[in-house]
Structure formats: C-alpha cells, structure tokens
Coordinates of C-alpha atoms and ligand atoms in Angstrom, one line a residue:
X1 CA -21.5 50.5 102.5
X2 CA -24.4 48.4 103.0
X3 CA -27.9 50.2 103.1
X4 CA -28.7 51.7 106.8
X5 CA -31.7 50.3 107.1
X6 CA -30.7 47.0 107.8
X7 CA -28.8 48.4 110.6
X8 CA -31.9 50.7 111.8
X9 CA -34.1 47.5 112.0
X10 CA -32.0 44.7 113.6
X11 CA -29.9 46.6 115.9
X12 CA -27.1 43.3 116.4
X13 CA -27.4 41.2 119.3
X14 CA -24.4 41.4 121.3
X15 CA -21.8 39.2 121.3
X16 CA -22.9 36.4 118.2
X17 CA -20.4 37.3 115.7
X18 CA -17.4 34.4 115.2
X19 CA -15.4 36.0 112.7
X20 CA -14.5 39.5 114.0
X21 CA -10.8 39.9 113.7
X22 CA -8.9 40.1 117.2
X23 CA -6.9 42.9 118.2
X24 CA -3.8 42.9 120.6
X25 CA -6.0 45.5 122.7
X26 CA -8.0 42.6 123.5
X27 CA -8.7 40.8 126.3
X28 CA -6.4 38.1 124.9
X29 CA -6.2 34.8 126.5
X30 CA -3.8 33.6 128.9
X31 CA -1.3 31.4 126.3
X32 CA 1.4 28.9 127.5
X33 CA 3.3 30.1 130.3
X34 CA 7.0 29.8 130.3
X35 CA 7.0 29.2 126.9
X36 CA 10.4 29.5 125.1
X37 CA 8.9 29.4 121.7
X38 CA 7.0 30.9 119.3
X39 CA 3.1 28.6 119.6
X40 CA 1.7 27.5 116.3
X41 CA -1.0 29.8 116.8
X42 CA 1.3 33.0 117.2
X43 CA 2.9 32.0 114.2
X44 CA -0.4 31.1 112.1
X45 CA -1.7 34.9 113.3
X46 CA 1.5 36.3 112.3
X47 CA 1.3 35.0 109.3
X48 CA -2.3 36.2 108.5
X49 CA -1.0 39.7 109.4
X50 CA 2.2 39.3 106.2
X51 CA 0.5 38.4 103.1
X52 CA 3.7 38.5 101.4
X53 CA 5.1 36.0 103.7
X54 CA 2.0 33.9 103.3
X55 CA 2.2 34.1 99.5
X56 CA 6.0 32.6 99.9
X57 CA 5.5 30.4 102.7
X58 CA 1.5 29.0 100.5
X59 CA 3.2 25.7 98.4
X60 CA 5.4 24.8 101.3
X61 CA 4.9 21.5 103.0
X62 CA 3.1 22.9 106.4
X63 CA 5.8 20.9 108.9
X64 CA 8.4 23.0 106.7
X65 CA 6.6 26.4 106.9
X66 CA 6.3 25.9 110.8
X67 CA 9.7 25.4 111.3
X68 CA 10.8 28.5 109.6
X69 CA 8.0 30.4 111.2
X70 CA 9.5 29.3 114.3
X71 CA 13.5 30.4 113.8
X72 CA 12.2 33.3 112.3
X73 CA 13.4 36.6 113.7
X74 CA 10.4 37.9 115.6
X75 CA 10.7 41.6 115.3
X76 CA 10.9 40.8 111.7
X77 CA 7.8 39.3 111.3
X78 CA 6.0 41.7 114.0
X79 CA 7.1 44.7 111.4
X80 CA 6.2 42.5 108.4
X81 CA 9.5 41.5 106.4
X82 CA 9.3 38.8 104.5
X83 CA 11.5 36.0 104.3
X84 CA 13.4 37.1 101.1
X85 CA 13.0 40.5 101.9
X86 CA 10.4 41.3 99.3
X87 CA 8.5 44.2 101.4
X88 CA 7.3 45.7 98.4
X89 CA 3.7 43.3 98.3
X90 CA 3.2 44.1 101.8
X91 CA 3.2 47.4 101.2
X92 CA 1.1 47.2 97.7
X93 CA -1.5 45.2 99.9
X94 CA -2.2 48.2 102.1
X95 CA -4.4 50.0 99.4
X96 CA -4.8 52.7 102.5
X97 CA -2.6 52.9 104.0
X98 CA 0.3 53.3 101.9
X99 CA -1.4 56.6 100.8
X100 CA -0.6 57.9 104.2
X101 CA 2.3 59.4 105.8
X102 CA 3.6 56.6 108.0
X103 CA 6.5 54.8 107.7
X104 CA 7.2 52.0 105.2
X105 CA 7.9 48.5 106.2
X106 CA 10.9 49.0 103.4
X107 CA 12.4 51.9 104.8
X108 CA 16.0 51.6 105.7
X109 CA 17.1 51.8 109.2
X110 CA 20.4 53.7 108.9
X111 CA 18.5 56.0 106.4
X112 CA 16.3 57.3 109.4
X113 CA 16.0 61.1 110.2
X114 CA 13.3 61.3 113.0
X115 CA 10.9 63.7 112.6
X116 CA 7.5 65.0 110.8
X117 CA 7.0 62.5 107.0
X118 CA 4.9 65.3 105.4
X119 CA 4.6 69.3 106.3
X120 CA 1.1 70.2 106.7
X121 CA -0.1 73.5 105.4
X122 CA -3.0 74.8 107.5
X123 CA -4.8 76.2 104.9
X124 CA -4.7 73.4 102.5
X125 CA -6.7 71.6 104.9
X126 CA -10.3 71.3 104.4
X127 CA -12.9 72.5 106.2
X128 CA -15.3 69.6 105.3
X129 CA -15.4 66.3 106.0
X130 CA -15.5 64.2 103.1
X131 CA -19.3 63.2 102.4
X132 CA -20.2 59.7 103.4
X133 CA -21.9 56.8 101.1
X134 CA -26.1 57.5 101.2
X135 CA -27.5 56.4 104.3
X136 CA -25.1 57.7 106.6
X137 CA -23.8 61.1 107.7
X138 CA -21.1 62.4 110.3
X139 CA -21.7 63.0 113.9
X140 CA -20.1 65.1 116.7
X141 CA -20.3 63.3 120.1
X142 CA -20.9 65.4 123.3
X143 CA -20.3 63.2 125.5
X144 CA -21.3 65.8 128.9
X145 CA -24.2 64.5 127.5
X146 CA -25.2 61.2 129.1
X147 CA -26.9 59.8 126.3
X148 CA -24.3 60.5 123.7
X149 CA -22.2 58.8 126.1
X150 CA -24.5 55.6 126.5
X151 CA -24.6 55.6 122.7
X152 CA -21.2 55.4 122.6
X153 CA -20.9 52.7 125.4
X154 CA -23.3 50.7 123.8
X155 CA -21.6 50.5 120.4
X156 CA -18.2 49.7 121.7
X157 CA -20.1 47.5 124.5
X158 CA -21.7 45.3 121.7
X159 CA -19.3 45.8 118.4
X160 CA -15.8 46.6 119.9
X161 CA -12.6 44.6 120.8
X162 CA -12.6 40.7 120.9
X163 CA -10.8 37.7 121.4
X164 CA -9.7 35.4 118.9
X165 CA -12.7 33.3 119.2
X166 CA -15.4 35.6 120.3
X167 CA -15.5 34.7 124.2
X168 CA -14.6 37.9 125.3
X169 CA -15.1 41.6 124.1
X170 CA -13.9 44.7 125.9
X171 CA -16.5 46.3 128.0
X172 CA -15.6 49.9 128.8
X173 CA -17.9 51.4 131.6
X174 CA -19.7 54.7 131.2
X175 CA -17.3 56.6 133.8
X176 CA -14.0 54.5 132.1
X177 CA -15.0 56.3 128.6
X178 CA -15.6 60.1 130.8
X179 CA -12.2 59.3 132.0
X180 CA -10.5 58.4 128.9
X181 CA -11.9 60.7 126.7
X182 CA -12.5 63.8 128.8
X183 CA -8.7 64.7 130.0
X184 CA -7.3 68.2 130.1
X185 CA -7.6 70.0 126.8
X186 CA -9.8 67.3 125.4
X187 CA -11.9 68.6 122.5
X188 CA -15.5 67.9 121.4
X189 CA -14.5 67.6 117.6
X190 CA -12.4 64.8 117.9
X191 CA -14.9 62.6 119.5
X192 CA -16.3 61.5 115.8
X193 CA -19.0 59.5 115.1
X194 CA -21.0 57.8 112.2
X195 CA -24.9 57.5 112.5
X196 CA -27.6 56.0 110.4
X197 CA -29.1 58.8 108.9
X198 CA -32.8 57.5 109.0
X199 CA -32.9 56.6 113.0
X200 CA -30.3 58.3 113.8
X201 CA -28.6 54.9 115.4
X202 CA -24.6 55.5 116.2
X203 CA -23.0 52.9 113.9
X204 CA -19.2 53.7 114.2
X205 CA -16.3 55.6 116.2
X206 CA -12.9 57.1 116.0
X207 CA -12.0 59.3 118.9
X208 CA -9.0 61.4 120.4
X209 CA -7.3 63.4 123.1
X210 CA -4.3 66.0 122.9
X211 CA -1.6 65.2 124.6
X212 CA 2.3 65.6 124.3
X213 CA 4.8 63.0 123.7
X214 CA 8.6 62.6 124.0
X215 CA 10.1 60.6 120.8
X216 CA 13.6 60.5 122.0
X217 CA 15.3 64.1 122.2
X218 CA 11.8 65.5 120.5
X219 CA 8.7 66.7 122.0
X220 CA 5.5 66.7 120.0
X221 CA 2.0 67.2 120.6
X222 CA 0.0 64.1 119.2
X223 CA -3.3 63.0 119.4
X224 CA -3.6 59.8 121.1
X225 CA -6.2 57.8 118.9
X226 CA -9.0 55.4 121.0
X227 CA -12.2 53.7 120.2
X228 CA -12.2 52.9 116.4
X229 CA -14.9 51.0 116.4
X230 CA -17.7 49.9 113.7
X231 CA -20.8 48.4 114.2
X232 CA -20.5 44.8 113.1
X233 CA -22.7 45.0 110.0
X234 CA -20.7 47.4 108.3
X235 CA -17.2 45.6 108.4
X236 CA -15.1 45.4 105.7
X237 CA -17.1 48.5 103.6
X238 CA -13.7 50.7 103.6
X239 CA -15.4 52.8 106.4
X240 CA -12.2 52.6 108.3
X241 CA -10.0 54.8 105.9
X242 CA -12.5 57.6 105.9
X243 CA -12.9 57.8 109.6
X244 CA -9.0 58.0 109.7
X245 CA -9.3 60.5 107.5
X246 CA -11.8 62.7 109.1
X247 CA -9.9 62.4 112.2
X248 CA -7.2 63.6 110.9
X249 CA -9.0 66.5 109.2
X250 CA -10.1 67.2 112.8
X251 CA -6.5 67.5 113.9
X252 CA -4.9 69.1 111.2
X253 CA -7.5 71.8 111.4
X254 CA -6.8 72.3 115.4
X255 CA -2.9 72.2 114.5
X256 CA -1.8 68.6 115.8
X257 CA -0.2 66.7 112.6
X258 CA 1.0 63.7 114.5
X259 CA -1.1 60.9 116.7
X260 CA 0.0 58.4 118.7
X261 CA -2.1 55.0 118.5
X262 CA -1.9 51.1 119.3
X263 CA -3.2 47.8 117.6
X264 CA -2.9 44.4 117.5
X265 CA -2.6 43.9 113.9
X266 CA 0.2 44.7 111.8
X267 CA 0.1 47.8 109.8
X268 CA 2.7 50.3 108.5
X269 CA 5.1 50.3 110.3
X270 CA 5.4 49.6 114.1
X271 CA 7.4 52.1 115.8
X272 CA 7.3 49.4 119.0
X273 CA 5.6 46.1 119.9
X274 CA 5.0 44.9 123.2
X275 CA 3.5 41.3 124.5
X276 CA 0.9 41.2 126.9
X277 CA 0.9 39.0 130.3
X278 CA -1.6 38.0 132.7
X279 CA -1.4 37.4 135.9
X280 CA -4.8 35.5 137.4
X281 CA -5.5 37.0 140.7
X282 CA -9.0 34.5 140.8
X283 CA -7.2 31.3 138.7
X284 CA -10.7 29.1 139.2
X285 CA -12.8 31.9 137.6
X286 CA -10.4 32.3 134.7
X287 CA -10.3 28.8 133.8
X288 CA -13.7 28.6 133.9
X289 CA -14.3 30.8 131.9
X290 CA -11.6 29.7 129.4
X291 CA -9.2 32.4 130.2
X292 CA -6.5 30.3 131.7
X293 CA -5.6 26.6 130.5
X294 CA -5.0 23.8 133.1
X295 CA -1.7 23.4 132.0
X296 CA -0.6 20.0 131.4
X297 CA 0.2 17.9 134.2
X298 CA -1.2 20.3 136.7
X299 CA -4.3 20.5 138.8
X300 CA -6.8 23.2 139.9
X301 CA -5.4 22.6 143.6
X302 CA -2.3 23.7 142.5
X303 CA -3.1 26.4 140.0
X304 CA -4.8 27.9 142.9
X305 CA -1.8 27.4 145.5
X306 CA 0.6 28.5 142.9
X307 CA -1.6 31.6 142.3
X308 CA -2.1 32.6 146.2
X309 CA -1.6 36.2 147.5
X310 CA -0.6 37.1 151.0
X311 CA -3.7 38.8 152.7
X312 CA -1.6 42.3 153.2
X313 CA 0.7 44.5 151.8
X314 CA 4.2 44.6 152.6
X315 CA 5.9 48.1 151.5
X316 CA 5.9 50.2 154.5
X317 CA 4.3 53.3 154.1
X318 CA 2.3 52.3 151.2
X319 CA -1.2 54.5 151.1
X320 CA -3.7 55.6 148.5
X321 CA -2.6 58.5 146.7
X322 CA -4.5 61.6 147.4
X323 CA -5.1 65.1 145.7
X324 CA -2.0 66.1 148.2
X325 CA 0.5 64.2 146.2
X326 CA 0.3 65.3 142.6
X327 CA 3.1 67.4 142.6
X328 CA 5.6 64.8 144.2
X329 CA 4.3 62.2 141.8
X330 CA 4.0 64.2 138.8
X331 CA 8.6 64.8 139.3
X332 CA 8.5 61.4 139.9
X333 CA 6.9 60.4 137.4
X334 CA 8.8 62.7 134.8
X335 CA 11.7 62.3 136.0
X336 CA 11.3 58.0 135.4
X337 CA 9.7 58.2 132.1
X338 CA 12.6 60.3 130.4
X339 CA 14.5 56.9 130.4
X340 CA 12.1 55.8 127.9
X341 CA 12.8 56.6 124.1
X342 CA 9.0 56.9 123.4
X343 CA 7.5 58.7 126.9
X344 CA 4.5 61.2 127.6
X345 CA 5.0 64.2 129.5
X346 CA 2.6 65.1 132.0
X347 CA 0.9 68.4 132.8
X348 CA 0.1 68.7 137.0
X349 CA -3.8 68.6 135.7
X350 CA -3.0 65.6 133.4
X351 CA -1.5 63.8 136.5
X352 CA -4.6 65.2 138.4
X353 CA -7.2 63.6 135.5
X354 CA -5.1 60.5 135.0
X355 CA -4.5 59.2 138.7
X356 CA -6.2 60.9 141.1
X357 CA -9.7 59.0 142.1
X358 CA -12.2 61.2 142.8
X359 CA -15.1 59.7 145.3
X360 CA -18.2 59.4 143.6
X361 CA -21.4 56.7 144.8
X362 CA -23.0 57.3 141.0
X363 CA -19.7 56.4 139.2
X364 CA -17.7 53.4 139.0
X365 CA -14.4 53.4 140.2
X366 CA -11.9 53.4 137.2
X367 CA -8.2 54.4 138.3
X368 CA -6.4 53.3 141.4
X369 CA -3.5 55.1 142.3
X370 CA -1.3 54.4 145.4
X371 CA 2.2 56.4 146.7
X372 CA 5.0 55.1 149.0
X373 CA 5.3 57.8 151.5
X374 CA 8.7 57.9 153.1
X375 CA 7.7 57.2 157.1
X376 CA 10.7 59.7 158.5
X377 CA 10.9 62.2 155.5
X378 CA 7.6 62.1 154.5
X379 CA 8.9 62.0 150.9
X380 CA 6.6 59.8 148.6
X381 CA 9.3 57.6 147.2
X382 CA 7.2 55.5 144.5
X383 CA 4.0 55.2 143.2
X384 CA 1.9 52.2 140.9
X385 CA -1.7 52.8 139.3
X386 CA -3.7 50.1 137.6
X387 CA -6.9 51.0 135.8
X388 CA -10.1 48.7 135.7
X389 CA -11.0 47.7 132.4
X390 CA -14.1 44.5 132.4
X391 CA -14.6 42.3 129.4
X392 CA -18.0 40.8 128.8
X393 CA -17.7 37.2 129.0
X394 CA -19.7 36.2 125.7
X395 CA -22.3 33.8 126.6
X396 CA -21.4 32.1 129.4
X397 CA -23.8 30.2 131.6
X398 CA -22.1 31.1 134.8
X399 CA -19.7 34.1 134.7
X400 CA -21.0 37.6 132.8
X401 CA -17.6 39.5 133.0
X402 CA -14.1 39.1 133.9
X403 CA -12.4 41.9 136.2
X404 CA -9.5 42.6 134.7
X405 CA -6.8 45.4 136.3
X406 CA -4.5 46.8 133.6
X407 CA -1.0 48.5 135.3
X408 CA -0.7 51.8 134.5
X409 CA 2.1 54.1 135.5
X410 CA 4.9 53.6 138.2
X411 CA 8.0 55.0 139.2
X412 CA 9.8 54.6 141.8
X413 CA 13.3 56.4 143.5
X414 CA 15.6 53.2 143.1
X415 CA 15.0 53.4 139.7
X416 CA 17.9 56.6 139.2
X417 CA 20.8 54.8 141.2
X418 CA 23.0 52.4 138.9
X419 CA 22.0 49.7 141.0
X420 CA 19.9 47.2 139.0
X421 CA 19.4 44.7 141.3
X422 CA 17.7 46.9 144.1
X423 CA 15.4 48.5 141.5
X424 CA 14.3 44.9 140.6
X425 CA 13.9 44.1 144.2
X426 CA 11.9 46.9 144.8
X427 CA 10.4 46.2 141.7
X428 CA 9.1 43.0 142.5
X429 CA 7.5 44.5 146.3
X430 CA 5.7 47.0 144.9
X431 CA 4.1 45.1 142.2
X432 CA 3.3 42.4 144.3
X433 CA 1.7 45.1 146.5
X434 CA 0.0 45.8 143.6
X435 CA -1.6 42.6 143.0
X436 CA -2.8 41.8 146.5
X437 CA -4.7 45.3 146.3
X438 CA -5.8 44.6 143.3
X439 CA -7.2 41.3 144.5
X440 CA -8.9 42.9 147.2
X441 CA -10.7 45.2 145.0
X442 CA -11.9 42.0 143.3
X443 CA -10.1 42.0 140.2
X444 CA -10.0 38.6 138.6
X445 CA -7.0 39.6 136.7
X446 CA -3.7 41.5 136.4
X447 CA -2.9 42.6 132.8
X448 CA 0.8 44.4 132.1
X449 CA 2.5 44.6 128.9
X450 CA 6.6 44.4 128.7
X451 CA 6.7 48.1 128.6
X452 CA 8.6 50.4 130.9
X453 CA 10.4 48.5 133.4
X454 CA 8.0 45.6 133.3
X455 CA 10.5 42.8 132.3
X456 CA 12.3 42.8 135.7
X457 CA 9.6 41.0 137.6
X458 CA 6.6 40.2 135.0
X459 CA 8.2 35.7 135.3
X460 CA 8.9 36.0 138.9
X461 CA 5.6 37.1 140.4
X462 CA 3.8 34.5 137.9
X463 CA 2.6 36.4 135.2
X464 CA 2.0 34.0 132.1
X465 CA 3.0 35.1 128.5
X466 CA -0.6 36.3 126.8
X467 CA -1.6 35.4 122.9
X468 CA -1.7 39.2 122.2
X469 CA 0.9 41.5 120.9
X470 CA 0.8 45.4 120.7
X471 CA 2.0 47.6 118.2
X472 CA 2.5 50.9 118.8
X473 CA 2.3 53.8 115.8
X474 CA 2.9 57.3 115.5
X475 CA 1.0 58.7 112.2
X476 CA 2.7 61.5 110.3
X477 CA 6.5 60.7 112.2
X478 CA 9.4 58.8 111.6
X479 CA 11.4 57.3 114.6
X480 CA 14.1 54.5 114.6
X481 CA 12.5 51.4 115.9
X482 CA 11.9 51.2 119.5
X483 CA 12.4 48.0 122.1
X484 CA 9.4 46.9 123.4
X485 CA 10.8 44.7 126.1
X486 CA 10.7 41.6 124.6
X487 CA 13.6 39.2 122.8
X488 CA 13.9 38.0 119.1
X489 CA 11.4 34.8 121.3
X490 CA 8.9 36.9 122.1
X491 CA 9.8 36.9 126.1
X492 CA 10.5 39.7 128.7
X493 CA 14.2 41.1 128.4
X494 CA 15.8 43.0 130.7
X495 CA 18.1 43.9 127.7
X496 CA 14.9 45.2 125.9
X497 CA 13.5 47.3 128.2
X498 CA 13.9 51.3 128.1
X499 CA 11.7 51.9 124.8
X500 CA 8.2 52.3 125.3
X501 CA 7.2 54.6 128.4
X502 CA 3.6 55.3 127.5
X503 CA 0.5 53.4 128.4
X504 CA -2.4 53.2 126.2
X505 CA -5.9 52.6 127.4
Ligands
COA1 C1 -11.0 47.6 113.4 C2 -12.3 47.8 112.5 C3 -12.7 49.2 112.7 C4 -11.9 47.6 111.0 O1 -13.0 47.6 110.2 P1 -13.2 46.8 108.9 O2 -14.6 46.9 108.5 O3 -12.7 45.4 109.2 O4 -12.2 47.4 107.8 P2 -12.5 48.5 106.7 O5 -13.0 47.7 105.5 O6 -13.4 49.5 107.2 O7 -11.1 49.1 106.4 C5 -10.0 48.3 106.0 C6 -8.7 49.2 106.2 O8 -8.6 49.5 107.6 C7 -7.4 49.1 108.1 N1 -7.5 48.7 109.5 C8 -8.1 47.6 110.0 N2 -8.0 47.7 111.4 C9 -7.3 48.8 111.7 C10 -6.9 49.4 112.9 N3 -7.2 48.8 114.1 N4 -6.3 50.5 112.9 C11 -6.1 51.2 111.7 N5 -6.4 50.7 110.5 C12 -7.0 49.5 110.5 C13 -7.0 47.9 107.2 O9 -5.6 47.7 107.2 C14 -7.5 48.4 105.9 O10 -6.6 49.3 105.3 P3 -5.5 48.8 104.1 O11 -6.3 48.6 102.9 O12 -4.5 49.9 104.0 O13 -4.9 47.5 104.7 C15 -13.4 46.8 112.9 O14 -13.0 45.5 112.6 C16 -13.9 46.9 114.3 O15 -14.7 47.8 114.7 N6 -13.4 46.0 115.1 C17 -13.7 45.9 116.6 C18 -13.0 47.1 117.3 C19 -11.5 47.2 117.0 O16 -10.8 46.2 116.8 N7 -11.0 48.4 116.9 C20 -9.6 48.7 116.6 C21 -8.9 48.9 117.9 S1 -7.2 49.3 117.6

C-alpha cells in the first residue's frame, strides 16, 4: 500500500479518474435496444473479465476472434469457461480468490451437492483482525453517528461505482446508506472501515447486514455484502482481499459462514447473472447527458413520443402503502418469492424497514412502496416498490445528477393461478403504473434487472437492454447454477425466469 500521506494531503477530487474499472452495479449506460446480439463492446468486456479466453483468443485475426465471441454461449463466458475448456488458468489467475471457499469455475455440474464448501469451527476463528500495511489501521463505523455516516457518504460519493468511461458514479444519499445499512438486526461490527492512521481520513469500505436467504429447499442466514469501496489512490495494493477477509472474520465470529453479494465483474463462480435495462422516463435529459443514444435513424421528436407516459395511473385501487399493510404484503410477498430458487425471506420488521416510507422533512425520500387494495374485499391484491438511487453526472456543464428509480420487490395474486398470460397482463399494468409514478416523482430513469418475473414485460413497456451485467455470489455455498432471466443472447426469457428472487441495493 502506498504511504498514507499522500492520501492525507490531496484528499482526490471527485470524479477525475478514467481508468476505474466499471461494475455491473453501475449506473450502466443505456446500450442498443432490441438488440439480438452480443455488441462488440459486451464481448471486448467479457473478454477482459476471462484471461484464459483472452490468452486463446490473443494471435487470432480480430474479425475471427469477434465472430466466435459472438456464437459463443453466453452463460459460458458470463461464468468464465474458455473456449477449449481450459478453466484451470482462470482459476490460477485468481491469486485470492481461489484460496477461498467459493465455487470453482471447473466444478462439475452433475457433481453438485448444495450446501456449506467449508465447516467453520467457532473457535478457530480469530479474534483479531489481521494487522494492516504501516499507515493504516482498521475502523468500526457507527453510523447513528452523523459524521461517521457523512464519512462514509463521501468516500463512496467520490471513489465508488462508475461507468465504463467515468460519466457517471453511484451517488448514495445519506438517508439511502441509514436505510441500507441499518435494517433489523443490523450490527455495528460489520460496518468496517479503513482510515489513514495520521488524519484519521476514511480511505476504504466493506459493509454488511444479516439477513436470511432461501437457496432452493435450504434456508440460511447470510450476510448480504454492500459498499466495497476503496479510495482511488489505493487501487490495485491487494487491499481488497484483506477487507474480505476481515469481514468475514466479523461474521464468522457472530456465527453467519455464508454471504450473499453481487458484482459486475466475473469472479468465482456466479451462482446467477442478470442484465440490466433502462427505461428513460425524461429521454432528452438522458441523451444529454450521454445516457441514451439517438438511435440511428431516429429523432429526439420521436424518442420523446415513443417514451411518453399517460398523466395517471390505471390499476384501480392502486394507493401508497402504509404501515397498515405490512402484514398482507409481507404473505404476499413470501408467498411470490418461494417460486424463486434463490429468494429472501422476510421478517414483518424487515418488510417494515424495507418498504414502509416513513415521513421525514430532514431526510430524503429513499423507498416508495405502493399496494393494490381490492375496492369490494379490501384485500390488497399486489404491490411494486422502487427505490431511488442518483448517480453524479461527472462533469457535466448542464446536468449534476441523473434520477434514477431502481424496481424493487412486487408480487402480485395472478401470479399463483396457472394462467400466464393474465399474470403478464397484469404484469405489464402494474409496472406501467409504476413508471408513470415514478415519473411524477421526477425520476429520470427506470432501472430493473431480468430478475423475478421481469422478463414478461421489460420489451413491451420500452425498456432498452443496458451495457451491464450482474453476477450474483454466495461466499462459503455451493448451489447449481441459477437462471437469471436472460437467453444464451443475453435477452429477457420468459423460459429463464424463476431463478433469482432477491434484489440487491
Ligand atoms: C472494487 C475495488 C474495491 C477493487 O479494488 P482494487 O484496488 O482494484 O483491487 P485490489 O488490488 O485491492 O484487489 C484485487 C483482488 O480483488 C478482487 N476484486 C476486485 N473487485 C472485486 C469485487 N467487486 N468483489 C470482490 N472481489 C473483487 C480481484 O479479483 C482481486 O482478487 P484475485 O487476485 O483473486 O483476482 C475498487 O476498484 C473500488 O473501490 N471500485 C469502486 C467501487 C466498486 O466497484 N466496488 C465494488 C462493488 S461490487
């Protein structure tokens, strides 16, 4: 690691770096829409995430190497086989992880027994972390405390998640972090953090919350792993490996041996990956600030005509959801997520902390939640939450951030008849209820993934395909791969859908 002081004296200034790696978490652009292929630049990213495949593919003539890229099975290049099926220097090249206890990308698929890689004895754990390079030193967060928690904001706020080519980064709000990192049972010890040890400065992250999962028939408590984040002079030091390691320590000592955690990069092995889409509730704004392409042969008129949203809602007996309604959306909601091989289940106060927005003129508003209440029953039938996540627009002479709403959970009645076609239909009017709401809280954006039952309307209300991917991992577990609601092309398939029922923030 580099020597503190240079980060103690020139604290970065935001957003000037062009060579931090991207992450599928990111606010990823807005790529071709309708596309049926595989663009040169997925395939050029892919390929920078498979070294082995990049070692084969490096004295091929480059038309060649495209065209293979491009009939390539996708999910085999998302877990990172090769094209002879030489896994072992992918493997090799993950001098970290391959020490841990996470799936190989070799492993076999019939060979799968899902369950706990390693047995963790308690006692064998230690009750140290292990000491940091000179200069630094470990830090607890308490983030009750506000400036802890503006520390933390302004690391990820200046060092954390961008695009490919730096124009946007991630900007989690004070009251989005209280709200993600504060949920029932949450514990201050797994809110880690790296300072400087001379001023004291916050130079890196790795945080968690407890929470339980469903992998299949099993039920397992995890920690769900957020905010990795190191401060942009200290990349590529090996810090990385130690925070995971202390984390886990953290864990281990409290009793939770598996986590649950997302990226955009490739690393041993996916359990899932989903694709993101977009859909632009302000198209002029996301063009001009280089988030949506004009696509060819099109015009802003149109974009913006195509792009409309009625003015209101058209679910009867839609309404916020209140404080009233956690019970009937918490059976809802467990009863739709068991369809899902990889699900969370949800304590009442987790569905209280998770969905429920609670009035309050100091904080921002992060989670909107609304229910279907049945008119004549008074049943609530369905329900849809997005969350608001803003990326900083990096140096941009008109626009400062983009407004982007990410969906969260759903569920809806129709979904436990056998008839598909009315669950689409219903499908498609609640999420286009979704959108005009969304729109008339000023988002600028409407971010989903092909997770849960996403596929079924994600073309048809105009979403466009997104450059970023999602992998989701479980650390410490083995689990037979998982859909993620996209085809061997990378597109939303209604065939893929019923794998991943858990949304990551
Ligand atoms: C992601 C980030 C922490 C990686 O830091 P870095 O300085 O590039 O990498 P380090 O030298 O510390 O560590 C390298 C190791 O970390 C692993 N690694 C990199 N990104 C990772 C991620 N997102 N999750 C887990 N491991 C990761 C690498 O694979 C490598 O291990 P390997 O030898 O087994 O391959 C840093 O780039 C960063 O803060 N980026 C912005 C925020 C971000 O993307 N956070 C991750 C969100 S999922």
């Amino acid at each position: 690691m580099s020597d503190s002081k240079d980060i103690d004296d020139k604290a970065t200034q935001a957003g000037t770096s062009k060579t931090s790696k991207s992450d599928g978490k990111k606010p990823a652009k807005d790529g071709e829409q309708g596309q049926n292929k595989m663009t040169t630049k997925m395939a050029e990213s892919l390929l920078e995430m498979n070294p082995a495949l990049k070692n084969e593919m490096a004295g091929m003539d480059k038309g060649k190497a495209a065209e293979i890229l491009r009939n390539l099975d996708l999910s085999d290049l998302l877990t990172g086989m090769s094209v002879g099926g030489k896994n072992q220097k992918d493997m090799a090249s993950y001098k970290f992880w391959q020490t841990q206890p996470v799936p190989r990308f070799d492993d076999k698929e019939e060979s799968i027994t899902e369950g706990p890689i390693k047995r963790i004895d308690p006692a064998k754990v230690s009750k140290e972390p292990d000491a940091l390079v000179e200069g630094f030193e470990w830090s607890t967060l308490d983030l009750t405390n506000q400036e802890e928690l503006h520390e933390l904001y302004d690391l990820l706020t200046n060092h954390y998640v961008e695009d490919d080519n730096a124009m946007f980064r991630f900007n989690y709000s004070r009251s989005f972090l209280h709200w993600a990192l504060m949920s029932p049972g949450w514990k201050k010890e797994w809110h880690v953090g790296v300072r400087a040890s001379k001023s004291k400065k916050l130079v890196a992250s790795i945080c968690g919350v407890p929470t339980e999962l469903r992998v299949r028939d099993k039920k397992i408590k995890v920690t769900e792993i957020n905010f990795l984040c190191i401060h942009k002079k200290l990349r590529s030091k090996r810090l990385t490996p130690v925070l995971i390691k202390e984390i886990t320590r953290r864990c281990y000592l409290n009793g939770i041996y598996q986590a649950i955690y997302t990226a955009g990069v490739i690393l041993p092995t996916p359990v899932s990956s989903c694709r993101y889409y977009h859909r632009p509730l302000d198209w002029l704004k996301l063009y001009e600030v280089g988030f949506s392409p004009l696509p060819p042969g099109s015009t802003k008129a149109r974009q913006i005509t195509k792009n409309h949203l009625p003015s209101s809602t058209s679910t009867p007996g839609l309404r916020p959801m209140e404080s009233k309604d956690i019970d009937a959306v918490h059976d809802l909601l467990e009863r739709y997520l068991v369809k899902f091989n990889l699900n969370q289940a949800f304590t009442r106060e987790e569905i209280e902390h998770w969905l429920v927005h609670k009035e309050n003129p100091s904080q921002e508003q992060v989670v909107w939640s609304y229910v279907v209440e049945d008119p004549e029953t008074h049943k609530i039938t369905d329900f849809f939450s997005f969350y608001n996540l803003e990326s900083s627009v990096i140096q941009h002479p008109k626009h400062k951030n983009v407004r982007a709403a990410y969906l969260y959970y759903y569920a809806t009645e129709t979904a436990f008849g056998e008839d598909k076609k009315a669950l689409k239909e219903r499908l498609l009017m609640l999420m286009n209820d979704a959108l005009i709401l969304a729109k008339k809280s000023q988002f600028d954006v409407f971010n989903a993934l092909t997770l849960h039952d996403n596929p079924m309307f994600l073309e048809q209300l105009k979403f466009g395909a997104g450059d970023g991917q999602l992998h989701f991992y479980i650390y410490n577990y083995r689990a037979a791969p998982i859909p993620g609601g996209v085809n061997e092309k990378n597109l939303p398939d209604e065939n893929k859908m019923g794998g991943v029922g858990v949304v990551m923030l």
